[in-house]
Coordinates of C-alpha atoms and ligand atoms in Angstrom, one line a residue:
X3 CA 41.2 27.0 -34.6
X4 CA 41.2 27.3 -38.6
X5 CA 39.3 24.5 -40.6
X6 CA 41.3 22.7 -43.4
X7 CA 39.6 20.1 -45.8
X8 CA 41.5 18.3 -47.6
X9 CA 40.6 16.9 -51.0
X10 CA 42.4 13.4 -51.6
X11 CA 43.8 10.8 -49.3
X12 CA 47.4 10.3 -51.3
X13 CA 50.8 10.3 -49.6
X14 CA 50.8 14.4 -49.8
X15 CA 47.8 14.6 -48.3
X16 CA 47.7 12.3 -45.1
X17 CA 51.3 13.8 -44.9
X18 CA 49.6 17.0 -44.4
X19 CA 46.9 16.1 -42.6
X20 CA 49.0 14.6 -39.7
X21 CA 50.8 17.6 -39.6
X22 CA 48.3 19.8 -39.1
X23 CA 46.4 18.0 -36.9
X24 CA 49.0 17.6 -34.4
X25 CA 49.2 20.8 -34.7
X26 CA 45.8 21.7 -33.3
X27 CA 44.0 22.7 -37.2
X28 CA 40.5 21.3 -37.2
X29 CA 41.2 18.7 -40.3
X30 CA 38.8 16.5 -42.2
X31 CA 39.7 15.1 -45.6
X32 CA 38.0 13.2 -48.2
X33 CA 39.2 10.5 -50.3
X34 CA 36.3 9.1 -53.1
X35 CA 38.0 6.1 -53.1
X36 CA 37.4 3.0 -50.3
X37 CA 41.3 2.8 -49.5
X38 CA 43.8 5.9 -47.8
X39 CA 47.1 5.8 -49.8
X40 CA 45.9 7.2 -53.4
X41 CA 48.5 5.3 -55.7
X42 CA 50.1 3.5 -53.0
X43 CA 47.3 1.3 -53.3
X44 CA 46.5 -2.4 -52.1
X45 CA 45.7 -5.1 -54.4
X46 CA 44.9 -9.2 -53.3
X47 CA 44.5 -11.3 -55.4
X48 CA 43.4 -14.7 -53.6
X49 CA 46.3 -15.4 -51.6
X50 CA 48.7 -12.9 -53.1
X51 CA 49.0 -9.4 -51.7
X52 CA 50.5 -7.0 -53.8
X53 CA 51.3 -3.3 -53.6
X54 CA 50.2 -1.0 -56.1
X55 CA 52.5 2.1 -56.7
X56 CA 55.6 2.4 -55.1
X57 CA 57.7 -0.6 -54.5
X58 CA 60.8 0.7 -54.6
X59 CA 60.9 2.8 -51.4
X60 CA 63.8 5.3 -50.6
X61 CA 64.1 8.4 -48.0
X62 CA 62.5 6.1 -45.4
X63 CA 63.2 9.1 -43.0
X64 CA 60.9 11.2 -44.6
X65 CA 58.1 8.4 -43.6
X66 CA 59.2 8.2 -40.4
X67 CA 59.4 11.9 -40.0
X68 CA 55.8 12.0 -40.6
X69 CA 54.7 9.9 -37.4
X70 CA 57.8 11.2 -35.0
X71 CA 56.5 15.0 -35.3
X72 CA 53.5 13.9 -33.6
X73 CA 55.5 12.2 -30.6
X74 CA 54.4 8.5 -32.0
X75 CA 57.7 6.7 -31.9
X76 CA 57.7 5.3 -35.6
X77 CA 58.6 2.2 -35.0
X78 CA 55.6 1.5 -33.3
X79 CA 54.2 1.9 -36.6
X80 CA 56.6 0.9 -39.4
X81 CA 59.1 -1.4 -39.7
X82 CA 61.6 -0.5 -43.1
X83 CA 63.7 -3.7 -43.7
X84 CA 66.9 -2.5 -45.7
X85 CA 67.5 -4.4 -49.3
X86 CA 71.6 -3.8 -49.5
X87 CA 71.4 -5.9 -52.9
X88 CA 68.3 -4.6 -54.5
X89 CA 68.2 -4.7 -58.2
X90 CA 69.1 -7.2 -60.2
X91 CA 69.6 -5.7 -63.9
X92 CA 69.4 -8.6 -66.8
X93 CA 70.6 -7.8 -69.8
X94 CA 69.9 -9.5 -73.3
X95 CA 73.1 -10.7 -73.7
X96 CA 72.4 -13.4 -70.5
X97 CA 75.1 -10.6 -68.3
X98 CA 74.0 -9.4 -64.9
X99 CA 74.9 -6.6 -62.6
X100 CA 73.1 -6.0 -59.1
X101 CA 72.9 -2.8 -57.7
X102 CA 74.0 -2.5 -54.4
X103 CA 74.0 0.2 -51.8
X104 CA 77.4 -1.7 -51.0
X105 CA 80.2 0.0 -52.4
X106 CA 83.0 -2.0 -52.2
X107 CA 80.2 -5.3 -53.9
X108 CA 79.7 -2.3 -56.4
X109 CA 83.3 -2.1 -57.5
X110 CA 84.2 -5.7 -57.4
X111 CA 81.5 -6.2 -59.9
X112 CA 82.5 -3.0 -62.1
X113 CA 86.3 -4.5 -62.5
X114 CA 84.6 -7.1 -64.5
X115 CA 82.1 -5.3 -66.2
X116 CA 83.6 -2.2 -66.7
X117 CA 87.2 -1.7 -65.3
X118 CA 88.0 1.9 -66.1
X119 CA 84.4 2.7 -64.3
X120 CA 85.9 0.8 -61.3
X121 CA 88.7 4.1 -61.0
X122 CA 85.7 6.4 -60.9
X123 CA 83.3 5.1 -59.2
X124 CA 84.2 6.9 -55.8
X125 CA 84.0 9.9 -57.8
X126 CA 81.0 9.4 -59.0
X127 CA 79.9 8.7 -55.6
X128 CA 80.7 12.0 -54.3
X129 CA 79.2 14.2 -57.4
X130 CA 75.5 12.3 -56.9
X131 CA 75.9 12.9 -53.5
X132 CA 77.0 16.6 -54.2
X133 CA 73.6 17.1 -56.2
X134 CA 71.7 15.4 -54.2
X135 CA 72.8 17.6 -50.9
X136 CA 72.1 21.0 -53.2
X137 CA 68.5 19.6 -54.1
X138 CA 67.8 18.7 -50.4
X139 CA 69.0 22.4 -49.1
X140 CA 67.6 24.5 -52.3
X141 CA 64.7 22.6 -53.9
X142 CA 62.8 20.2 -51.5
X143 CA 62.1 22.6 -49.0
X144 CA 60.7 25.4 -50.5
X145 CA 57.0 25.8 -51.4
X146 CA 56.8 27.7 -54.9
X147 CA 53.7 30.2 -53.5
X148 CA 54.8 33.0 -55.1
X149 CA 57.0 34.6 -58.0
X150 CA 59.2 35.7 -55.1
X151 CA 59.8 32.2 -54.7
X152 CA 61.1 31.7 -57.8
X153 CA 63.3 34.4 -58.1
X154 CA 65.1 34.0 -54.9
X155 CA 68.8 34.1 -55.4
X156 CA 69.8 31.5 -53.2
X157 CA 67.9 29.4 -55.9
X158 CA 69.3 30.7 -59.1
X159 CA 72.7 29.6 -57.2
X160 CA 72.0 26.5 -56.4
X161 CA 70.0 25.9 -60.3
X162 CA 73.8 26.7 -61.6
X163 CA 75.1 24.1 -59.5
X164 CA 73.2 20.9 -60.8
X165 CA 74.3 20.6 -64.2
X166 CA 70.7 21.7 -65.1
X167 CA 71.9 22.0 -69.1
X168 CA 73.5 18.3 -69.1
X169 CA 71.4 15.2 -69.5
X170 CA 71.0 12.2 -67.4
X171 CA 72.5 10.2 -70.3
X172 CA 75.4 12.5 -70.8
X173 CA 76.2 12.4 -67.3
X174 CA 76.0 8.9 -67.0
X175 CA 78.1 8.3 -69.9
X176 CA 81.4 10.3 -68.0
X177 CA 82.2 7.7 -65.6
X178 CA 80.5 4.2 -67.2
X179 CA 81.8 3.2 -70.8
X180 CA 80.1 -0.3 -70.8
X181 CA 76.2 1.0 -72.8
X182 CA 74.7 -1.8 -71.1
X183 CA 75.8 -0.2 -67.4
X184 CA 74.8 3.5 -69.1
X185 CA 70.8 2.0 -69.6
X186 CA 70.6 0.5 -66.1
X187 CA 71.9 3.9 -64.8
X188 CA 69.2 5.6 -67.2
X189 CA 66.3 4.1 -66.3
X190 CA 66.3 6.3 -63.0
X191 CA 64.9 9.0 -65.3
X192 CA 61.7 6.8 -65.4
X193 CA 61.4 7.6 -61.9
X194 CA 60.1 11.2 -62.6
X195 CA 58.3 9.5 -65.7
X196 CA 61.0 11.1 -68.3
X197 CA 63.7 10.2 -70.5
X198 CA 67.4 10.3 -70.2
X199 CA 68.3 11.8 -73.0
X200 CA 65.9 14.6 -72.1
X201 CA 65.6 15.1 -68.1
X202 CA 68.5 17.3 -66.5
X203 CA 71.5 15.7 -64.7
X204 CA 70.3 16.8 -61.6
X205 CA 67.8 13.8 -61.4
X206 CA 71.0 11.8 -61.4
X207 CA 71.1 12.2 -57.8
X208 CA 68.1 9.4 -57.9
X209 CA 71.5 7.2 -57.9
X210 CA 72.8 8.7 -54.4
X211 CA 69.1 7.7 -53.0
X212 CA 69.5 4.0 -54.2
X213 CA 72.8 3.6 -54.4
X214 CA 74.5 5.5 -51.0
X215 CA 71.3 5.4 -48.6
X216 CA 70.1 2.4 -49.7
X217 CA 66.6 0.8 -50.7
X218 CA 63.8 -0.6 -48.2
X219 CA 60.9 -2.4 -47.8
X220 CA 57.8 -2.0 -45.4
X221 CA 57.7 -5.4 -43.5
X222 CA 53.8 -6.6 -44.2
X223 CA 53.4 -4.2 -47.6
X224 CA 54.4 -0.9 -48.5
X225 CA 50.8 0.1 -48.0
X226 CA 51.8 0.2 -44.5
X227 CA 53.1 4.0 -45.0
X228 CA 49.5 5.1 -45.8
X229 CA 47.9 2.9 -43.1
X230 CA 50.7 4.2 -40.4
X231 CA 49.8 8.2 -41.8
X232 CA 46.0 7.6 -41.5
X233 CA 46.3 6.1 -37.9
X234 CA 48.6 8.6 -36.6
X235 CA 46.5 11.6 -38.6
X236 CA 43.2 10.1 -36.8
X237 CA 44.6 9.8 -33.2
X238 CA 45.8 13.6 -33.8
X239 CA 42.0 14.6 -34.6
X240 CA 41.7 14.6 -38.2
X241 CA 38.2 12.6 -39.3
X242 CA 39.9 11.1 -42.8
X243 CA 36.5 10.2 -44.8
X244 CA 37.2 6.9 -47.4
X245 CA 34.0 6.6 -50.5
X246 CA 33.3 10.7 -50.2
X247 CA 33.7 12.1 -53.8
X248 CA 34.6 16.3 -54.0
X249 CA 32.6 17.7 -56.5
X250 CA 33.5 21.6 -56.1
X251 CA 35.7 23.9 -54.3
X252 CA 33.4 26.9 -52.8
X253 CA 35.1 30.1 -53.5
X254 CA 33.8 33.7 -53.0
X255 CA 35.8 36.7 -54.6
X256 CA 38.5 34.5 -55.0
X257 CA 39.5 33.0 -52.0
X258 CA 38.5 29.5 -50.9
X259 CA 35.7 28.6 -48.4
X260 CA 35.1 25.2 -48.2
X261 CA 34.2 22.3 -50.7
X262 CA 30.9 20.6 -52.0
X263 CA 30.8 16.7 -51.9
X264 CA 28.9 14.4 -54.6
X265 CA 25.9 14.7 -52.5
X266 CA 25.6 18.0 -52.9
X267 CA 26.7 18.6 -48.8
X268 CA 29.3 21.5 -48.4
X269 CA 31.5 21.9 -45.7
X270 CA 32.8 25.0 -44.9
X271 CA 36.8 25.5 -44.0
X272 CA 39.1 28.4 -44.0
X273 CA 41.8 26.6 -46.3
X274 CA 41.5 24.1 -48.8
X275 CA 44.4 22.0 -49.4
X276 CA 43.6 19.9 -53.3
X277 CA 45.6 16.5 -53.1
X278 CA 44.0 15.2 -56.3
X279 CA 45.9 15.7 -59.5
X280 CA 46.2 19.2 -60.2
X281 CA 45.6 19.2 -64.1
X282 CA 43.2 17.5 -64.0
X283 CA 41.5 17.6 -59.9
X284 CA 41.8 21.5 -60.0
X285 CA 40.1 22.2 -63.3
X286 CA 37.3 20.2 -62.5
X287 CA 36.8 21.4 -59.2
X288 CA 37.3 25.1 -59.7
X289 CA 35.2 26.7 -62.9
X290 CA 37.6 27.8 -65.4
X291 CA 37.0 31.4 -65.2
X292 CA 38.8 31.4 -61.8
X293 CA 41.6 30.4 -63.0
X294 CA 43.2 32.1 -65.2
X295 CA 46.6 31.0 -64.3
X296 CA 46.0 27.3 -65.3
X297 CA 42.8 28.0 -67.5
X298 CA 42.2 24.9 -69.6
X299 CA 44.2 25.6 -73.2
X300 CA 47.4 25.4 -70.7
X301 CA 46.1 22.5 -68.9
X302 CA 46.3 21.0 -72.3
X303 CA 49.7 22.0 -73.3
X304 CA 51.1 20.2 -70.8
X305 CA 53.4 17.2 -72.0
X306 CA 52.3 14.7 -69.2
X307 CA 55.0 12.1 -68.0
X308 CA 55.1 8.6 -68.5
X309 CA 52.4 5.9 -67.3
X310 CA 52.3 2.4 -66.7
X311 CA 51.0 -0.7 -67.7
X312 CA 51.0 -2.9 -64.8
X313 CA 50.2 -6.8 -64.6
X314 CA 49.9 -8.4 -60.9
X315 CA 50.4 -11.8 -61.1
X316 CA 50.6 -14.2 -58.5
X317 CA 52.7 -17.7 -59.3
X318 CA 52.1 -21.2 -58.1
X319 CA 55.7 -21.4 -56.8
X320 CA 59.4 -19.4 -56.6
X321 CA 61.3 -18.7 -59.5
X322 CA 64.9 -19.3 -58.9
X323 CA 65.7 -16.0 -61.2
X324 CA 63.8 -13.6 -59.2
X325 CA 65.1 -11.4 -56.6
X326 CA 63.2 -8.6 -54.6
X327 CA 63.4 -6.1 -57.5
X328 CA 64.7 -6.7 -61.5
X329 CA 64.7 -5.4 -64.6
X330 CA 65.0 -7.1 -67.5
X331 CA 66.5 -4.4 -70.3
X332 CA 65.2 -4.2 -73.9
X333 CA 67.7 -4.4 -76.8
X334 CA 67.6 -0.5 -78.0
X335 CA 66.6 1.9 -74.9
X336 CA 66.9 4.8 -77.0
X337 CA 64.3 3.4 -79.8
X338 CA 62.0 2.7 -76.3
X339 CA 62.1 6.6 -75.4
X340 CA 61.9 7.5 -78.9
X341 CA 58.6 5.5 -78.6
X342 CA 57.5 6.8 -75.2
X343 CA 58.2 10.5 -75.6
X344 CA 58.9 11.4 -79.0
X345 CA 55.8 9.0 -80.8
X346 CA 54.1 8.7 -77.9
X347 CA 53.2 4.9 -78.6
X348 CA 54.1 1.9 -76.7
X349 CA 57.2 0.2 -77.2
X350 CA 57.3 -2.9 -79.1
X351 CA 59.7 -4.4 -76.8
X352 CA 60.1 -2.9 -73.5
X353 CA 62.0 -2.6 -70.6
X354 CA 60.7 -4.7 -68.0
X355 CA 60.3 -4.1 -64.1
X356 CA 59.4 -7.0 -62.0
X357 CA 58.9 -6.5 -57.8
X358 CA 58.9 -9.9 -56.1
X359 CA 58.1 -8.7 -52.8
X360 CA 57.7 -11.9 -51.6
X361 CA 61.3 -12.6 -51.7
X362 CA 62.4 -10.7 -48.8
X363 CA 58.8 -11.3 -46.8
X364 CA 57.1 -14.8 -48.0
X365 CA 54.6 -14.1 -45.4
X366 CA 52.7 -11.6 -48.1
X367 CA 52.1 -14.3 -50.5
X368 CA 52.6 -17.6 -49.0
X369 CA 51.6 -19.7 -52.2
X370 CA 54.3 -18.5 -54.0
X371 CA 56.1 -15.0 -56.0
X372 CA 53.7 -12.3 -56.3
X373 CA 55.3 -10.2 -58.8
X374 CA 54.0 -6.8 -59.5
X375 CA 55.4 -6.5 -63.1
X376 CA 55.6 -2.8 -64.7
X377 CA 56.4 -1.1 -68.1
X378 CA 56.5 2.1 -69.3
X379 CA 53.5 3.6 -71.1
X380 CA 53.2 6.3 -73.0
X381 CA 50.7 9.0 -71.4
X382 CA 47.0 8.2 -72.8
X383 CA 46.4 10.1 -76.0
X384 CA 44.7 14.0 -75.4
X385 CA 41.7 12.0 -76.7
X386 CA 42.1 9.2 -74.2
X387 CA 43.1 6.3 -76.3
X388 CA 45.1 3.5 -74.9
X389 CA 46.5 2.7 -78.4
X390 CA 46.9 -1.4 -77.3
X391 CA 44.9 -4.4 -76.6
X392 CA 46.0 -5.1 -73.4
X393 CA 46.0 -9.0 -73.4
X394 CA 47.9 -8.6 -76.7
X395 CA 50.7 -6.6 -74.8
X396 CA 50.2 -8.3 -72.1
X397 CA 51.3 -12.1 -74.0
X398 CA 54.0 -9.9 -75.4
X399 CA 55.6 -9.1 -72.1
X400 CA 55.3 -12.5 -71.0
X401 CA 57.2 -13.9 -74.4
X402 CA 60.2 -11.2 -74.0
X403 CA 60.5 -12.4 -70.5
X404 CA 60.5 -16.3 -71.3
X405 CA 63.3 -15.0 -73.2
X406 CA 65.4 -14.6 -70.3
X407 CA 64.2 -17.6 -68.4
X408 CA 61.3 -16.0 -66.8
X409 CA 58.3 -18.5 -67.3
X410 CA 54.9 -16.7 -66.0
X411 CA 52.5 -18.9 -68.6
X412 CA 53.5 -21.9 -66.8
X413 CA 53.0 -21.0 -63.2
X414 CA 50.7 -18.2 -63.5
X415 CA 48.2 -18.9 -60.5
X416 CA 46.6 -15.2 -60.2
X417 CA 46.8 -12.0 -62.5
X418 CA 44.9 -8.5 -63.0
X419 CA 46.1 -5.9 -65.6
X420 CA 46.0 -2.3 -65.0
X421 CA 46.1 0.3 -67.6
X422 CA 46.8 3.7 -67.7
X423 CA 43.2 4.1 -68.7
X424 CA 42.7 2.5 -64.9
X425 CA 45.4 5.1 -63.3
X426 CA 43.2 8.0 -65.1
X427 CA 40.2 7.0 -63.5
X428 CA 41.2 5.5 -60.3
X429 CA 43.1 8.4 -59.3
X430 CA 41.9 10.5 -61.4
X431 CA 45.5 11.4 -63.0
X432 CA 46.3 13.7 -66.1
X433 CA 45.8 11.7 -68.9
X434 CA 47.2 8.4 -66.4
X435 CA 50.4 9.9 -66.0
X436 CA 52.3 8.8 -63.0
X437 CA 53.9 12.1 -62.0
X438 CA 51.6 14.9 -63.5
X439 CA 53.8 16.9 -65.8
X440 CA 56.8 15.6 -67.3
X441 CA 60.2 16.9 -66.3
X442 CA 61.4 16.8 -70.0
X443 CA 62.7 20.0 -70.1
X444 CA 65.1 22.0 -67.5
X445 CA 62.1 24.4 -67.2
X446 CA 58.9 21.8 -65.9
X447 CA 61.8 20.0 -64.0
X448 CA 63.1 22.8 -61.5
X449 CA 60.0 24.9 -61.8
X450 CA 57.4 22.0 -60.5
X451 CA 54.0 23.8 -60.8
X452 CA 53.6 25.8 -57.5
X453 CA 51.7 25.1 -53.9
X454 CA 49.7 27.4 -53.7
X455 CA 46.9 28.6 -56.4
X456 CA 47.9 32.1 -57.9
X457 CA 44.1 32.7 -58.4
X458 CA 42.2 31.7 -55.5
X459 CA 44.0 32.6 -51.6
X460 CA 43.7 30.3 -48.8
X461 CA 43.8 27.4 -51.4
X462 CA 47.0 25.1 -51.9
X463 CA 48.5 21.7 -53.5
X464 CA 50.4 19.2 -52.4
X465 CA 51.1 15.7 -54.5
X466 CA 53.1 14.4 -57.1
X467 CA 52.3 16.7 -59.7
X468 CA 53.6 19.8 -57.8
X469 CA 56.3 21.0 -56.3
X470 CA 59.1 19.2 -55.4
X471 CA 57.7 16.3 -57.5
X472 CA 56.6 12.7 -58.1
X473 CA 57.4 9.5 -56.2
X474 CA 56.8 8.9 -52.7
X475 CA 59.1 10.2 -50.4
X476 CA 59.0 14.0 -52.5
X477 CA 54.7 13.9 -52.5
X478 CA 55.5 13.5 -48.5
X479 CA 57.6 16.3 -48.6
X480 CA 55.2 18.7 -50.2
X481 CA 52.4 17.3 -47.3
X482 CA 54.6 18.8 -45.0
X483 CA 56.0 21.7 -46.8
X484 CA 52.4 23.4 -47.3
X485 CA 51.4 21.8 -43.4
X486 CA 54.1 23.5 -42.4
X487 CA 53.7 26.7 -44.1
X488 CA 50.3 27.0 -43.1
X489 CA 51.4 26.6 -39.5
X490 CA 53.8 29.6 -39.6
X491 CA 51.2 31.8 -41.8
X492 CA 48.3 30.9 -39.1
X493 CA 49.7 29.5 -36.0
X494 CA 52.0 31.8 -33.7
X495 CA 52.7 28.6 -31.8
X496 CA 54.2 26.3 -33.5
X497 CA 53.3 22.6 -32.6
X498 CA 56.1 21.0 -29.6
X499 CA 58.5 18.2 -31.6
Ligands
FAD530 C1 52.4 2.1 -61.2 C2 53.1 3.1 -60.3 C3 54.4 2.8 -59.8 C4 55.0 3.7 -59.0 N1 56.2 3.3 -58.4 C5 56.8 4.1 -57.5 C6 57.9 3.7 -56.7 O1 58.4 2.5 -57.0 N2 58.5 4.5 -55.8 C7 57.9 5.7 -55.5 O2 58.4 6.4 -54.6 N3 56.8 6.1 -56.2 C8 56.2 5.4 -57.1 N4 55.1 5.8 -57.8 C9 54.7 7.2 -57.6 C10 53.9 7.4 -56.3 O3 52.9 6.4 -56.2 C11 53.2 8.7 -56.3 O4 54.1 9.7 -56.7 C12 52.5 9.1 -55.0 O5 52.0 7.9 -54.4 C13 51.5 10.1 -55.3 O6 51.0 10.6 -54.2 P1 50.0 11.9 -54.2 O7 50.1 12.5 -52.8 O8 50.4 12.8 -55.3 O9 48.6 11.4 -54.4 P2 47.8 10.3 -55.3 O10 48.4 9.0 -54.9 O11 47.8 10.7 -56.7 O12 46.4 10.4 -54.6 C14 45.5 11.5 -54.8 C15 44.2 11.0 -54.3 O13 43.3 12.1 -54.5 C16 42.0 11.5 -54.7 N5 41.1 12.4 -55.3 C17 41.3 13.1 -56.5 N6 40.2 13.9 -56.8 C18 39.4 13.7 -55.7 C19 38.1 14.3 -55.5 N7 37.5 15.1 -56.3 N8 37.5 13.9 -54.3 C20 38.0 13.0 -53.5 N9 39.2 12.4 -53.7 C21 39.9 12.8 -54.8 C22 42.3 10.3 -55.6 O14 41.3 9.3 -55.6 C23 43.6 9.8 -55.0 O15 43.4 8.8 -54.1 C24 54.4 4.9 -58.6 C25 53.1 5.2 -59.1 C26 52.5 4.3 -59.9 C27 51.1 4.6 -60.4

């Protein structure tokens, strides 16, 4: 049977590496770092456990689907707790509006808040959901390999069908009228690190996910999913390698044969799947002159999307004000994307996004909240400036949440800072971007860079900065895309369900 190595233990791929391993490939991959679970990272902090990476967690079938193609029943491995009201958004005028995955809780609240919105709301409904269904048929499936890909005419369809030449913003603003409603509906766009008034309508089916099927929770830590993925992966066959550093892929008139560690081991294998970021994983792996396709002036000219800059903090006791998941909204969004995407600098006052796991499972921090508290960054500079001092942004955050009743100073037990400077060089990310290239404009949003390398055969990518995209549930997807692929290309068999 073929050999695969894969490079990087993220979501994408231990996604792939189940896959293939179940069905029968000989798999080993390495991961430099001591945890599986790339972004999705753990963090304790004395008696707070926090998870790095995604909290917000939606498509929990595309977990599950993971462990079940194996035969492992996945609750056995994962328990996802559903959070009907999930969001709480604050806004500075002292109003409130939760966002539910209850309909009927969603309209009563929109009567107050925004009565003519209340009329449209079922339409709305059924348009995100209409988006979302095309994206799920036409776009998360497919693995861009070739230019034949691309031109496919079932595609092109479906592309005229998503409002690919409206914006999130414009959309949002033809069934809400209140603005403060608009920027809670906006700030999806930050979940494929762009901007509202920039990323395609399509992304508004970000709503159906939270707002139709619903947001969850993995009982014990989200870090669960990558734990669940590297035990089933292991008990297929794989040997998943934690501390093991990938300093080359080994090619030979342009086809990939294998990889070459820190150490200076190789290990031969007929494919190479590259989990790692791919602008910047792929061109320090492969030597530019093989690969012409992404040679390094357009690595450069990439815009990259958004960052973080994240604080962990762990509290003495429970704030009243806290739910599982809230946002506390900045006076003028607009001058906060301006700052992010246009300047490129941090925001003077920012949005800000504060899980409180702890509220729906005490048990991960008995002591008391353990808020994992995130703002948008602007993307470190091309020379690799931060631009801030973070203990100087950080005491800023802290003051523009006292201003809505959130005291951290006072009850602040535990706390760590990470920087985009740490998501760079812990995961070795573009520039620290969260979601490799930004999805700014229609063309890096629907055309995702592809899965497979144009230059060197037998080598392929899965992750957040491919195709379909960033966050969790779509870097599974392209794990099992490419697994999948591979199996029809290689396998007649194909692996019993
Ligand atoms: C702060 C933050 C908040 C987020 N919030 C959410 C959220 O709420 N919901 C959501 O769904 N998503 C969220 N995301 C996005 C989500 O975490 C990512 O899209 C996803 O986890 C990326 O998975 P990936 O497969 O692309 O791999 P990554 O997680 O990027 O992992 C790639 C791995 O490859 C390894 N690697 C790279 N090069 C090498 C090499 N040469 N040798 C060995 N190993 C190598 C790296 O160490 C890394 O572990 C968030 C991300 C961050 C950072």
């Amino acid at each position: 049977m073929k050999k695969i190595v894969i490079v990087g233990g993220g979501l994408g791929g231990l996604a792939s590496a189940v896959t293939l391993a179940h069905a029968g490939f000989d798999v080993e991959l390495f991961e430099k770092n001591s945890h599986l679970g790339g972004k999705l990272m753990p963090v304790e902090l004395g008696n707070y456990r926090f998870d790095f990476g995604p909290n917000t967690i939606t498509m929990p079938a595309v977990f599950n689907q993971v462990i079940s193609q194996t035969g492992e029943k996945p609750q056995d491995h994962l328990n996802f707790i559903p959070l009907q009201s999930h969001t709480r958004n604050h806004f500075p005028d002292g109003s409130l509006f939760d966002f539910t995955s209850d309909q009927n809780q969603m309209i009563q609240q929109l009567k107050t808040f925004d009565p003519s919105a209340a009329d449209k709301y079922q339409a709305f409904i059924k348009e995100i959901s209409r988006l979302y269904r095309y994206s799920e048929r036409y776009f998360f499936p497919v693995t861009f390999q070739s230019w034949r890909d691309y031109l496919s005419p079932s595609l092109g369809f479906a592309l005229l069908k998503v409002r690919p030449a409206e914006s999130m913003h414009h959309f949002f603003q033809r069934y809400f009228t209140n603005p403060l409603l608009v920027q809670a509906f906006d700030r999806y766009a930050t979940y494929i690190g762009s901007s509202p008034y920039k990323a395609p309508a399509t992304f508004s089916m970000i709503a159906y996910l939270e707002l139709v099927e619903g947001v969850y929770y993995t009982k014990g830590g989200n870090t669960g999913i990558a734990n669940a993925f590297a035990a089933v992966a292991r008990k297929c066959g794989a040997q998943l390698h934690t501390n093991t550093e990938v300093k080359r892929i080994v090619t030979n008139g342009g086809k990939a044969q294998g990889i070459e560690l820190a150490d200076g081991t190789r290990i031969r294998a007929d494919l190479v799947i590259l989990n790692g970021d791919l602008l910047s994983a792929f061109p320090s792996l492969v030597a530019e002159s093989e690969r012409p396709s992404l040679n390094d002036a357009k690595v450069a000219a990439f815009e990259p999307s958004i960052s973080a800059f994240v604080i962990t903090v762990g509290l003495s006791e429970r704030l009243d004000v806290l739910k599982h998941h809230n946002v506390f909204f900045s006076t003028d969004y607009r001058q906060e994307f301006h700052d992010l995407f246009d300047a490129s600098i941090y925001s003077n006052e920012p949005t800000v996004y504060i899980s409180n796991s702890s509220y729906t499972d005490p048990s991960i921090s008995p002591d008391g909240d353990n808020l994992f508290i995130l703002v948008n960054a602007p993307a470190l500079t091309k020379e690799g400036d931060l631009q801030i001092e973070p203990e100087v942004y950080k005491e800023r955050i802290y003051d523009f949440l006292l201003s809505y009743g959130v005291d951290i100073r006072s009850h602040l037990a535990e706390e760590k800072i990470f920087t985009p400077a740490f998501i760079r060089d812990k995961f070795g990310s573009f520039r620290g971007a969260l979601y490799g290239p930004s999805s700014n404009r229609p063309k890096d949003a629907f055309l995702r860079p592809p899965n497979a390398s144009r230059d060197i055969r037998n080598l392929f990518f899965v992750g957040g900065s491919t195709h379909p995209g960033g966050g969790s549930p779509m870097v599974v997807l392209s794990g099992l895309n490419v697994a999948n692929n591979i199996i029809a290309k290689f396998k007649k068999t194909p692996p019993s369900q």
